[in-house]
Short mmCIF file of C-alpha atoms and ligand atoms in Angstrom, two decimals:
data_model
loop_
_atom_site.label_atom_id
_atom_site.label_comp_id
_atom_site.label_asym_id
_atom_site.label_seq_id
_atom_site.Cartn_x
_atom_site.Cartn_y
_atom_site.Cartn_z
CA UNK A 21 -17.27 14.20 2.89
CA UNK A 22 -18.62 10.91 3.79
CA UNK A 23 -15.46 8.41 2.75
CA UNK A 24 -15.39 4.59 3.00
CA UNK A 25 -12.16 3.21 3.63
CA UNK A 26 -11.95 -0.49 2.24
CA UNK A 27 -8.98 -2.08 4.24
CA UNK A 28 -9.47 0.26 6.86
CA UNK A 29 -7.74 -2.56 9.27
CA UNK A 30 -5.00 -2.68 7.82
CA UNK A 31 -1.14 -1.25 7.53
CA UNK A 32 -2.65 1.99 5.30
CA UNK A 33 -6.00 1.64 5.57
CA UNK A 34 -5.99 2.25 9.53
CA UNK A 35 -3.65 5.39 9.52
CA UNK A 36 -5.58 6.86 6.97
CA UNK A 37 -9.37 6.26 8.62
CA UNK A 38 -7.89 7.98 11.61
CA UNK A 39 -6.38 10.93 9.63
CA UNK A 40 -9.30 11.37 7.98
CA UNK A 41 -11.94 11.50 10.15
CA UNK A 42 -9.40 14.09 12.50
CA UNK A 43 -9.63 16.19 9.32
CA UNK A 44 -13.86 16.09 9.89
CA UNK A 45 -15.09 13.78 7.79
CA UNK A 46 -17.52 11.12 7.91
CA UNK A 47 -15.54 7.49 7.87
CA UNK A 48 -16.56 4.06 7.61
CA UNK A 49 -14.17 1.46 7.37
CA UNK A 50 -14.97 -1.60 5.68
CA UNK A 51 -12.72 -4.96 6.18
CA UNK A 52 -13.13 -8.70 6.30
CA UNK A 53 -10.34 -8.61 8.62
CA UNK A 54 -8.67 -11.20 6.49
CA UNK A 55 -4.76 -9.56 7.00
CA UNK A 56 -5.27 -11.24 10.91
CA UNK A 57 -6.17 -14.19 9.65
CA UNK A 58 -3.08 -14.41 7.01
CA UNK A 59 -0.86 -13.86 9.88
CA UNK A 60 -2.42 -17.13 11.81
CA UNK A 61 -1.79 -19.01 8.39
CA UNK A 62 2.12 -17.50 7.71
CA UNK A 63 2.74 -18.07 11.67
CA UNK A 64 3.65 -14.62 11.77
CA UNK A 65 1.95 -11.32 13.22
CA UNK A 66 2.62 -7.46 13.71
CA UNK A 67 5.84 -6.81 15.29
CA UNK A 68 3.91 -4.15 17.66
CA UNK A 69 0.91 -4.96 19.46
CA UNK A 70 -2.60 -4.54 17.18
CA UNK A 71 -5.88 -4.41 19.30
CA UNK A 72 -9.07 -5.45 17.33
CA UNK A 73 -10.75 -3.20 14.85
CA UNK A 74 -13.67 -2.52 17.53
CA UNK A 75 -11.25 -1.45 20.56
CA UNK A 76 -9.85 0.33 17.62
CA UNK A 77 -12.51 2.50 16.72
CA UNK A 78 -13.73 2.34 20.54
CA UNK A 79 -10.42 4.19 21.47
CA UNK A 80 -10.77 6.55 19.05
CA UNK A 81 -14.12 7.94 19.75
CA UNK A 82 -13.49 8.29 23.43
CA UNK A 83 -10.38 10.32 22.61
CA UNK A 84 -11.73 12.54 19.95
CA UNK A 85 -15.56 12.64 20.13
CA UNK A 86 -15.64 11.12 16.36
CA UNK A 87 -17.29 8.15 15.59
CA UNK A 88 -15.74 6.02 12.98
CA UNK A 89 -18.39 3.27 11.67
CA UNK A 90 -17.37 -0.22 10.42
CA UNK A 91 -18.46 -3.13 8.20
CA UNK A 92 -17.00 -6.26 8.83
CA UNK A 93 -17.65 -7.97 5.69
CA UNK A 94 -15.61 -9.14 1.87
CA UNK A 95 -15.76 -6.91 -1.26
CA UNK A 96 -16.12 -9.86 -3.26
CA UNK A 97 -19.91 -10.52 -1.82
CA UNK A 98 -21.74 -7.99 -3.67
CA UNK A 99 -24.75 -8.32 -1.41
CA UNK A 100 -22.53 -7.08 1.77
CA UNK A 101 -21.21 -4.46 -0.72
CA UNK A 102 -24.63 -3.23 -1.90
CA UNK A 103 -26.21 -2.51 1.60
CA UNK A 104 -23.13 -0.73 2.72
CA UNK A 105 -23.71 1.91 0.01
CA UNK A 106 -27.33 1.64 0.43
CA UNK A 107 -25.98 2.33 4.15
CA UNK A 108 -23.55 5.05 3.79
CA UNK A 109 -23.79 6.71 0.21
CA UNK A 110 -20.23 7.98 -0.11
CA UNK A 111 -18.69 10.92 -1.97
CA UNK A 112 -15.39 8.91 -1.92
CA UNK A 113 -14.31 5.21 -2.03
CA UNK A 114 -11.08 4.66 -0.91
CA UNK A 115 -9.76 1.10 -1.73
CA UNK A 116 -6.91 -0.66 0.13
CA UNK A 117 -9.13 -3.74 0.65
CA UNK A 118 -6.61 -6.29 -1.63
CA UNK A 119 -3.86 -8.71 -1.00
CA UNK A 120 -0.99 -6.92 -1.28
CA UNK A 121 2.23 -9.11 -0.86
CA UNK A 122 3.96 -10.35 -4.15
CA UNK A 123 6.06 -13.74 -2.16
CA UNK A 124 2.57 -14.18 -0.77
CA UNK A 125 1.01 -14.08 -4.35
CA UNK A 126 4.10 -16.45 -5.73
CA UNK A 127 3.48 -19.29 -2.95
CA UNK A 128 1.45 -21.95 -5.70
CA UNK A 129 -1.47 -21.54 -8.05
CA UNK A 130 -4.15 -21.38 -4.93
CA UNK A 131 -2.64 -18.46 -3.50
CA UNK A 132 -2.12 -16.92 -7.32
CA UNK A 133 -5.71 -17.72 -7.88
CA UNK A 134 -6.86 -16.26 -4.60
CA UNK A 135 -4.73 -13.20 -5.02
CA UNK A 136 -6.04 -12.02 -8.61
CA UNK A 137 -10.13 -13.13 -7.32
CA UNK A 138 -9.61 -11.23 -4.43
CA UNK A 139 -8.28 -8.18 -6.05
CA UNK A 140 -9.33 -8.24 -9.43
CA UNK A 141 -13.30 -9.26 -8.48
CA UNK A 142 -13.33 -7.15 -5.78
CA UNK A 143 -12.77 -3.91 -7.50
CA UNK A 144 -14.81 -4.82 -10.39
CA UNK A 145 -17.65 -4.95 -7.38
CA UNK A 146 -16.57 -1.77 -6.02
CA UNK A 147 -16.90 -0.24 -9.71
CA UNK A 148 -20.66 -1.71 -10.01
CA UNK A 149 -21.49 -0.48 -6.73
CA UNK A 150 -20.35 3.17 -7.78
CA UNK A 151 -21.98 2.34 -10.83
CA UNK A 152 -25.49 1.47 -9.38
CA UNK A 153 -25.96 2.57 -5.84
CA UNK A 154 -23.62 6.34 -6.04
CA UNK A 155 -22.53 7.46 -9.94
CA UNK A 156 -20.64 10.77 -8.09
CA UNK A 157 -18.38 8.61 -5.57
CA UNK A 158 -14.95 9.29 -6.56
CA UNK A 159 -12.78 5.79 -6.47
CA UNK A 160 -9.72 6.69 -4.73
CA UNK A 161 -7.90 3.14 -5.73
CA UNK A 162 -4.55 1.76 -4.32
CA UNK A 163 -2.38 0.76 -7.41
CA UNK A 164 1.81 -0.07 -7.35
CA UNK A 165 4.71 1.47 -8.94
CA UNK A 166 5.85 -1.82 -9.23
CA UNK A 167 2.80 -2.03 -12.19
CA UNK A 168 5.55 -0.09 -14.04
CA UNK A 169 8.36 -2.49 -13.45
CA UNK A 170 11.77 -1.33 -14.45
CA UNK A 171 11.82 -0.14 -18.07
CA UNK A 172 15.09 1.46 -19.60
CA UNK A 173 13.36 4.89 -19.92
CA UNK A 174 11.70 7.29 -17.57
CA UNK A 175 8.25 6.22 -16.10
CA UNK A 176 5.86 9.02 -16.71
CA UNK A 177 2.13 9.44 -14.14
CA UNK A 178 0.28 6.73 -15.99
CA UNK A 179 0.26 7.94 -19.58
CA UNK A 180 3.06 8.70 -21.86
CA UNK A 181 2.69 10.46 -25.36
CA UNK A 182 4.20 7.92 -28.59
CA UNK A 183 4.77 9.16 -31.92
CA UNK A 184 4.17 5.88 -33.92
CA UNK A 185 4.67 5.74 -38.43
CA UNK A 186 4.26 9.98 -38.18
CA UNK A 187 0.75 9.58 -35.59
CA UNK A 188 0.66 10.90 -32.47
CA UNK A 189 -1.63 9.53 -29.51
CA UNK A 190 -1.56 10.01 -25.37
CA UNK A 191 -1.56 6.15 -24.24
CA UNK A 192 -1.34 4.19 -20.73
CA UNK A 193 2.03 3.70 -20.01
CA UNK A 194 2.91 0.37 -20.87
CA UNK A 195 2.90 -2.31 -17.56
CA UNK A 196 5.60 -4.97 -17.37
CA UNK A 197 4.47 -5.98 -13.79
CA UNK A 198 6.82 -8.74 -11.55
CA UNK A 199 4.15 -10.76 -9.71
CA UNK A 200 0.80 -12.53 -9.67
CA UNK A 201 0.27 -9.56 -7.07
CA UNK A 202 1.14 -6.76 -9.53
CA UNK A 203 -0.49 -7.97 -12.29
CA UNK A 204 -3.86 -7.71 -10.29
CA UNK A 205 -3.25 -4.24 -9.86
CA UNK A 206 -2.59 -3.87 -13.56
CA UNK A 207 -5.60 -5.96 -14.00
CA UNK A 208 -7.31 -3.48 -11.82
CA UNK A 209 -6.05 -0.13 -13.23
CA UNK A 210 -7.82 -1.61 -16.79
CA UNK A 211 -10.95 -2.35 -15.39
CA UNK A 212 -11.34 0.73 -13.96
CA UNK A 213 -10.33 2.63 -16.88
CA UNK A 214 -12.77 1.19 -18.97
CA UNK A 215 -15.61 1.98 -16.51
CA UNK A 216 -14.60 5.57 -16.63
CA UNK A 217 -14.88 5.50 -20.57
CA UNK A 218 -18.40 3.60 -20.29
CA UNK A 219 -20.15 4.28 -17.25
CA UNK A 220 -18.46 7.94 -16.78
CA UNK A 221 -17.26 7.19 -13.52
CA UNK A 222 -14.75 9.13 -11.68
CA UNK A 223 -11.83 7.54 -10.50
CA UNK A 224 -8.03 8.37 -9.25
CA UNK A 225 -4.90 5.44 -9.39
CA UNK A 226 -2.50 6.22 -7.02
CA UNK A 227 0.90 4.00 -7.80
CA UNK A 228 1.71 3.89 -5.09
CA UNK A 229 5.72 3.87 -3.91
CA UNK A 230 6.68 0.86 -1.44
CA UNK A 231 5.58 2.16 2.25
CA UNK A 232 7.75 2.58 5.25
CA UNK A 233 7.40 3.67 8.94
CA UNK A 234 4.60 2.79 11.17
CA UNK A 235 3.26 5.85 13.01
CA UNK A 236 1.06 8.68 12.27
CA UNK A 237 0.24 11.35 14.81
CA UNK A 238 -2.91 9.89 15.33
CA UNK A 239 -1.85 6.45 15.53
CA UNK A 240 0.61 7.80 18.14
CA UNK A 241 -2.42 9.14 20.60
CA UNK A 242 -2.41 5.70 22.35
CA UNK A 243 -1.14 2.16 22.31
CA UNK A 244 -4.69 0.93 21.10
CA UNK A 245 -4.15 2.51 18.15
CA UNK A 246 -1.08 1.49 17.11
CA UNK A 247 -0.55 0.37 13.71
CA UNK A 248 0.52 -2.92 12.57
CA UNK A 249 4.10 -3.20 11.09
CA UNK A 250 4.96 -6.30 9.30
CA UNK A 251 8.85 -7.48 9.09
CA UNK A 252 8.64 -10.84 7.73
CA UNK A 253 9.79 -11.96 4.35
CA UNK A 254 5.97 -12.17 2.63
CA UNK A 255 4.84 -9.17 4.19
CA UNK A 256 7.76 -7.19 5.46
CA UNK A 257 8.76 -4.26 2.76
CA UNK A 258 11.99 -3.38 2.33
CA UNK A 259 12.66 -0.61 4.83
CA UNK A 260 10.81 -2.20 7.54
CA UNK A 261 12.18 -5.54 7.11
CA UNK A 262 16.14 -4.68 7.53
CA UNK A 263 15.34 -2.52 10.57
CA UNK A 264 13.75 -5.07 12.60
CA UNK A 265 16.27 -7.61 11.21
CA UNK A 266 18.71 -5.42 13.06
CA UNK A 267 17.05 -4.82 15.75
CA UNK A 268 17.75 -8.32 16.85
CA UNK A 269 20.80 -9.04 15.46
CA UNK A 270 20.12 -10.34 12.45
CA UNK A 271 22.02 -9.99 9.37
CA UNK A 272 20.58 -7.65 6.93
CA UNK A 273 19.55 -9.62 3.79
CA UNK A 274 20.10 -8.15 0.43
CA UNK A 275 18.35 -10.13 -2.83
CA UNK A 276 20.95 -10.76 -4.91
CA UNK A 277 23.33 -7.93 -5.74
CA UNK A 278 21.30 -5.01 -4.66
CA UNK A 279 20.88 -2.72 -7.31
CA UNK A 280 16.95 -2.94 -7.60
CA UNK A 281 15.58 0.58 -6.89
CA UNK A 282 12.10 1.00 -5.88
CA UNK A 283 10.01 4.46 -5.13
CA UNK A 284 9.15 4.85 -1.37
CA UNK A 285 6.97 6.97 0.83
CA UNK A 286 6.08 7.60 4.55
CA UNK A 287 3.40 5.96 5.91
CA UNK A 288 2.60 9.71 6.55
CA UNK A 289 2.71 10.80 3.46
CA UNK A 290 0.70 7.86 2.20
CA UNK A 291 -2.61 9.30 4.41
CA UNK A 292 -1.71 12.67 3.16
CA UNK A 293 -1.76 11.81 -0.58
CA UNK A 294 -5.09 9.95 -0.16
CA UNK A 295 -6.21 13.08 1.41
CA UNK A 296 -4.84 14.91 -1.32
CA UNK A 297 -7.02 12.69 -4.00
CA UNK A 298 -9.91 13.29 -1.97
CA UNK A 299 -10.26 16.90 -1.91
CA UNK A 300 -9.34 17.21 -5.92
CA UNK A 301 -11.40 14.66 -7.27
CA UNK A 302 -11.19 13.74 -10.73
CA UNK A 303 -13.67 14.70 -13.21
CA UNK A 304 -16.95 12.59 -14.13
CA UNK A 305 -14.97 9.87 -16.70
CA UNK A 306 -11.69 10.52 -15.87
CA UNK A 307 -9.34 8.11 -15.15
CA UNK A 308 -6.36 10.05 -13.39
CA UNK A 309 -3.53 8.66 -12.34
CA UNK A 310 -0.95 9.25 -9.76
CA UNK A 311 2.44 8.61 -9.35
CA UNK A 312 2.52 8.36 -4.87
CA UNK A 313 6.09 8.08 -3.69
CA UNK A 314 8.74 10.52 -2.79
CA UNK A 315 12.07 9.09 -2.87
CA UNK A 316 13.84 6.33 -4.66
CA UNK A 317 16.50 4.14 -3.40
CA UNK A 318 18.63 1.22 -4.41
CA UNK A 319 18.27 -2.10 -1.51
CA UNK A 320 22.30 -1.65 -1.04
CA UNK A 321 21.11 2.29 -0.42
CA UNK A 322 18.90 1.14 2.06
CA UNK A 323 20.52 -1.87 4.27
CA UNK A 324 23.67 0.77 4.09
CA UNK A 325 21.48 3.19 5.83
CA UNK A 326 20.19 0.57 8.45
CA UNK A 327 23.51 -0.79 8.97
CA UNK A 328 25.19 2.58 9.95
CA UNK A 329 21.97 3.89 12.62
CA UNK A 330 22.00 0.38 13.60
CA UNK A 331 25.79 0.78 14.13
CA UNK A 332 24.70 4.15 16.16
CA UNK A 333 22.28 2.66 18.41
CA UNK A 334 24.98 0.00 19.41
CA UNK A 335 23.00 -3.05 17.25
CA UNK A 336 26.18 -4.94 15.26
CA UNK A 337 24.79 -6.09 12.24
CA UNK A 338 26.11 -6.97 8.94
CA UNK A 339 24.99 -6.84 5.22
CA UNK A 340 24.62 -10.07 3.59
CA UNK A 341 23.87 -10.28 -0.27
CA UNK A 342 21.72 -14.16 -0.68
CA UNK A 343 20.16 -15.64 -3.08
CA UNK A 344 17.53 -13.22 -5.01
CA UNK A 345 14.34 -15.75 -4.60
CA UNK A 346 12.52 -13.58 -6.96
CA UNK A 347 12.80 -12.98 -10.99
CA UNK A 348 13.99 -9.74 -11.72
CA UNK A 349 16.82 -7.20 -13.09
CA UNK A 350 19.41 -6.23 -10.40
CA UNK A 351 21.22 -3.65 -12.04
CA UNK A 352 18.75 -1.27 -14.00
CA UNK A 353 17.73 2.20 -15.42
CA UNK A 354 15.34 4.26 -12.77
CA UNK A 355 13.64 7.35 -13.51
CA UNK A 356 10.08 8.27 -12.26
CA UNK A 357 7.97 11.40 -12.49
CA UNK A 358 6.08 12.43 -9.29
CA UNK A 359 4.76 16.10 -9.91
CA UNK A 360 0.88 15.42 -9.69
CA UNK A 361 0.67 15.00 -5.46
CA UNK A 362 3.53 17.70 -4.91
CA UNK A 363 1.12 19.94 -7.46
CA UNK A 364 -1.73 19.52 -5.46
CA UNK A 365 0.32 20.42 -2.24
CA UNK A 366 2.14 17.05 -1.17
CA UNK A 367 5.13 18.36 1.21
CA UNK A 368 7.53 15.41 1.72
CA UNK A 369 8.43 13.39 4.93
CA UNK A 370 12.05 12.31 3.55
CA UNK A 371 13.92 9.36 4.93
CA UNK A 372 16.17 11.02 7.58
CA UNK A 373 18.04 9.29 9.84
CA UNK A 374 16.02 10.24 12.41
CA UNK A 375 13.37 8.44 10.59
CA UNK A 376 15.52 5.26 10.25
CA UNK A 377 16.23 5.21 14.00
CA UNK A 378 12.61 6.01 15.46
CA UNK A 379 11.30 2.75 13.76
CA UNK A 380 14.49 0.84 14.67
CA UNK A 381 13.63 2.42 18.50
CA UNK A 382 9.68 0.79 18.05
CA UNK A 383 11.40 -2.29 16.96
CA UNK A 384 13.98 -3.14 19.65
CA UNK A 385 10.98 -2.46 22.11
CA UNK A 386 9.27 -5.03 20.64
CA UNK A 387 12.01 -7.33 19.87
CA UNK A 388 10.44 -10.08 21.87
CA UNK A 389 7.56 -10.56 19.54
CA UNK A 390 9.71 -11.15 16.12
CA UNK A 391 9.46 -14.09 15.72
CA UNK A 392 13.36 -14.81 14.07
CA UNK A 393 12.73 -17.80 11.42
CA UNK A 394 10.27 -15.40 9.25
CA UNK A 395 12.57 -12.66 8.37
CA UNK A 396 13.95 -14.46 6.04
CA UNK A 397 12.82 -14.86 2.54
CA UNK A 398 10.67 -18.76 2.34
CA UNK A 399 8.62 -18.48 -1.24
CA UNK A 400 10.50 -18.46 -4.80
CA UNK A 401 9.21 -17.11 -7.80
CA UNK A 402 9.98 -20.44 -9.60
P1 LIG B 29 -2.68 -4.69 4.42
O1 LIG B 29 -2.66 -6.13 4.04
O2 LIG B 29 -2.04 -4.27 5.69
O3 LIG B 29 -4.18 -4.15 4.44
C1 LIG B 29 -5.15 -4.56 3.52
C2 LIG B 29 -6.46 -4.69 4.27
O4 LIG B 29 -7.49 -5.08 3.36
C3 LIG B 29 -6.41 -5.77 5.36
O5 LIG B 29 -6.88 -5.24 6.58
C4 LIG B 29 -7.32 -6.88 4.83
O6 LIG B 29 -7.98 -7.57 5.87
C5 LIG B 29 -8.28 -6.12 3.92
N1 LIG B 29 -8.82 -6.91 2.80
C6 LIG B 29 -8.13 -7.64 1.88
N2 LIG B 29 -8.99 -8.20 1.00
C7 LIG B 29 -10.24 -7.79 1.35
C8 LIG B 29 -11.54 -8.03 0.81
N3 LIG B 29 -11.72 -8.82 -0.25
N4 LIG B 29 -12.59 -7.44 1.41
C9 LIG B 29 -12.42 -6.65 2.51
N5 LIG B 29 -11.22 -6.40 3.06
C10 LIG B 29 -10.13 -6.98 2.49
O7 LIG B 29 -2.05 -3.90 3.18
P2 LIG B 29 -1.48 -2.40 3.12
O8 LIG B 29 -0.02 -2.46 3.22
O9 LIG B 29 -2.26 -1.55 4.03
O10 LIG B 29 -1.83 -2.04 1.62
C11 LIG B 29 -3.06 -1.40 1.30
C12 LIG B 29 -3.15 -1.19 -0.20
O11 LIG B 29 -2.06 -0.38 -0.64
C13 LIG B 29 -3.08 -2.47 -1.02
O12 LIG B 29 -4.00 -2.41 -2.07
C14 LIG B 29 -1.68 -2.49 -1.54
O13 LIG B 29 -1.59 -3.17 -2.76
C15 LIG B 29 -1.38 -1.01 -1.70
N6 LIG B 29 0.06 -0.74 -1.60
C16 LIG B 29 0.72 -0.98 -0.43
C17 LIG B 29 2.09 -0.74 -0.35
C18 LIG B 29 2.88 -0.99 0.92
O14 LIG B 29 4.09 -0.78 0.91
N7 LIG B 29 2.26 -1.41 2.01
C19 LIG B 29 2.77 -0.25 -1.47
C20 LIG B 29 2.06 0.00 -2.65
C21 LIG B 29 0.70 -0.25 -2.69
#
């Protein structure tokens, strides 16, 4: 298949382009490179080592033999858009291409504004480009679990079935999302809905789980392509961010009292899934959606877990419950359905401790690069 990867450069995007085109198929990432240029404005940066996107794809062809084209360029200019499907014609879109951080989204109105224009405008391109320039091209779009937020009954995969005054009707699950950031991607998950129902395009919405880990086996093949992991407190997820806080000693910081529980998934499972989506696309119209995580875990769950690994690699760190900067329950109801992926063949990478201790390994290695005043949390959602 020929498959454009939008945010091909970044923490997702770049593990997937690679597992892709190992798998034979025709890749082209597309990025305005924008995540780089985020970290120069935050003072922060990848706690290992990222080379450019060219050395990136350089790397990669002299190891493999398979070239991987890219477009440097922004979704939102539909001109740059237009000539790179006049340029590739793709079977599949994949679309990682948005900001993605929900402090980042929460720092004032400028970065609200220029989280929902980036996201929600350029997706609504994306959907006209389908529209005009390749009607087949499956849209293989990044949503959030956190779309769902935490209701106090189970989440179903996107719809759920009500039975309202004796009527019965299959519905979107309602969104109570908990960030500018989130609501783009609910935002998002409408817009492309409705292009299904008018246009008859073909798309799938993978909710995705928050993502932890940072190496694939191809990222693995050499230190050029490495992937970036961030650990700071706009970009950092959850996972990620207490292991490198105890890989230098840090305390590990809980938000408030630590009963929010989120979905997760390995950043191998996450190139899997999209995989996954690829092969099985949804049908002309439909707007599928997918429910991509494997595992759910309170934050006390999780610093618990660092703590004791940490503990085993001779790290002395300690959990410390602050201050939850953001606004949202602590203590609350979690239930998700995830069938549709292990259906189609998903077979779990579960958080082992071996898991826990191979990124904590990556991150005392690179302890000299974290930089120590950013893993803690610096934007509030009030
Ligand atoms: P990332 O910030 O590492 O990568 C996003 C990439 O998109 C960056 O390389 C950036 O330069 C590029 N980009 C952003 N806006 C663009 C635009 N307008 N035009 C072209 N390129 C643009 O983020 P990530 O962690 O790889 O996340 C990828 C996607 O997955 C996002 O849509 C995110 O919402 C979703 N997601 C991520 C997680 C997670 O835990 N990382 C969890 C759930 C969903």
């Amino acid at each position: 298949m020929r498959i454009i990867v939008a945010g091909g450069d970044g923490f997702c995007g770049w593990p997937t382009a690679l597992y892709l085109s190992k798998q034979g198929h025709d890749v082209t990432i597309v990025d305005n490179l924008v995540r780089r240029k985020i970290d120069d404005e935050l003072n922060s940066n990848s706690v290992t080592p990222i080379a450019t996107l060219e050395e990136r794809v350089e790397k990669w062809e002299e190891l493999t033999g398979k070239e991987i084209q890219t477009f440097t360029g922004d979704l939102n200019h539909y001109d740059f858009l237009r000539e790179v499907f006049r340029q590739t014609n793709p079977d599949a879109f994949v679309h990682f291409a948005e900001q993605r951080s929900a402090p980042y989204s929460m720092i004032d109105r400028e970065h609200a504004v220029y989280t929902q224009s980036n996201n929600v405008i350029g997706n609504l391109n994306v959907l006209y480009a389908i529209k005009e320039f390749a009607p087949e091209c499956h849209l293989i779009k990044l949503g959030t679990m956190g779309e769902y937020g935490t209701p106090n009954i189970d989440i179903e995969e996107g719809y759920i079935e009500i039975e309202h005054k004796g009527r019965k009707d299959l519905l979107p699950y309602p969104k109570q999302p908990g960030s500018f950031y989130h609501l783009s991607k609910v935002h998002d998950s409408h817009n492309i809905m409705f292009a299904c129902k008018i246009w008859g395009i073909r798309a799938t919405d993978l909710n995705q789980g928050v993502v932890y880990g940072l190496h694939t086996e191809e990222t693995k093949m050499d230190p050029v392509l490495a992937n970036r992991v961030d650990y700071d407190g706009v970009y950092g997820t959850a996972l990620n961010r207490f292991i490198n806080q105890a890989a230098i000693g840090h305390d590990i910081t809980v938000y408030g009292s630590g009963g929010q529980t989120r979905a997760f998934l390995n950043i191998e499972d996450t190139v899997r899934c999209v995989e996954i989506a690829a092969e099985n696309p949804a049908d002309q119209g439909e707007f599928r959606v997918f429910n991509q995580f494997t595992e759910w875990f309170s934050v006390n769950d999780l610093a618990e877990r660092v703590q004791k690994i940490a503990k085993e690699e001779g790290l002395d760190t300690q959990v410390k419950k602050i201050e939850n900067p953001r606004i949202e329950s602590e203590e609350h109801y979690y239930n998700a359905v995830n069938t549709k992926l292990r259906d189609l063949g998903l077979e779990p990478h579960l958080l082992t401790d071996d898991v826990i201790r191979d990124i904590l390994r990556v991150a005392v290695e690179n302890k000299e690069r974290i930089i120590e005043e950013n893993v803690l949390p610096s934007i509030t959602w009030k």
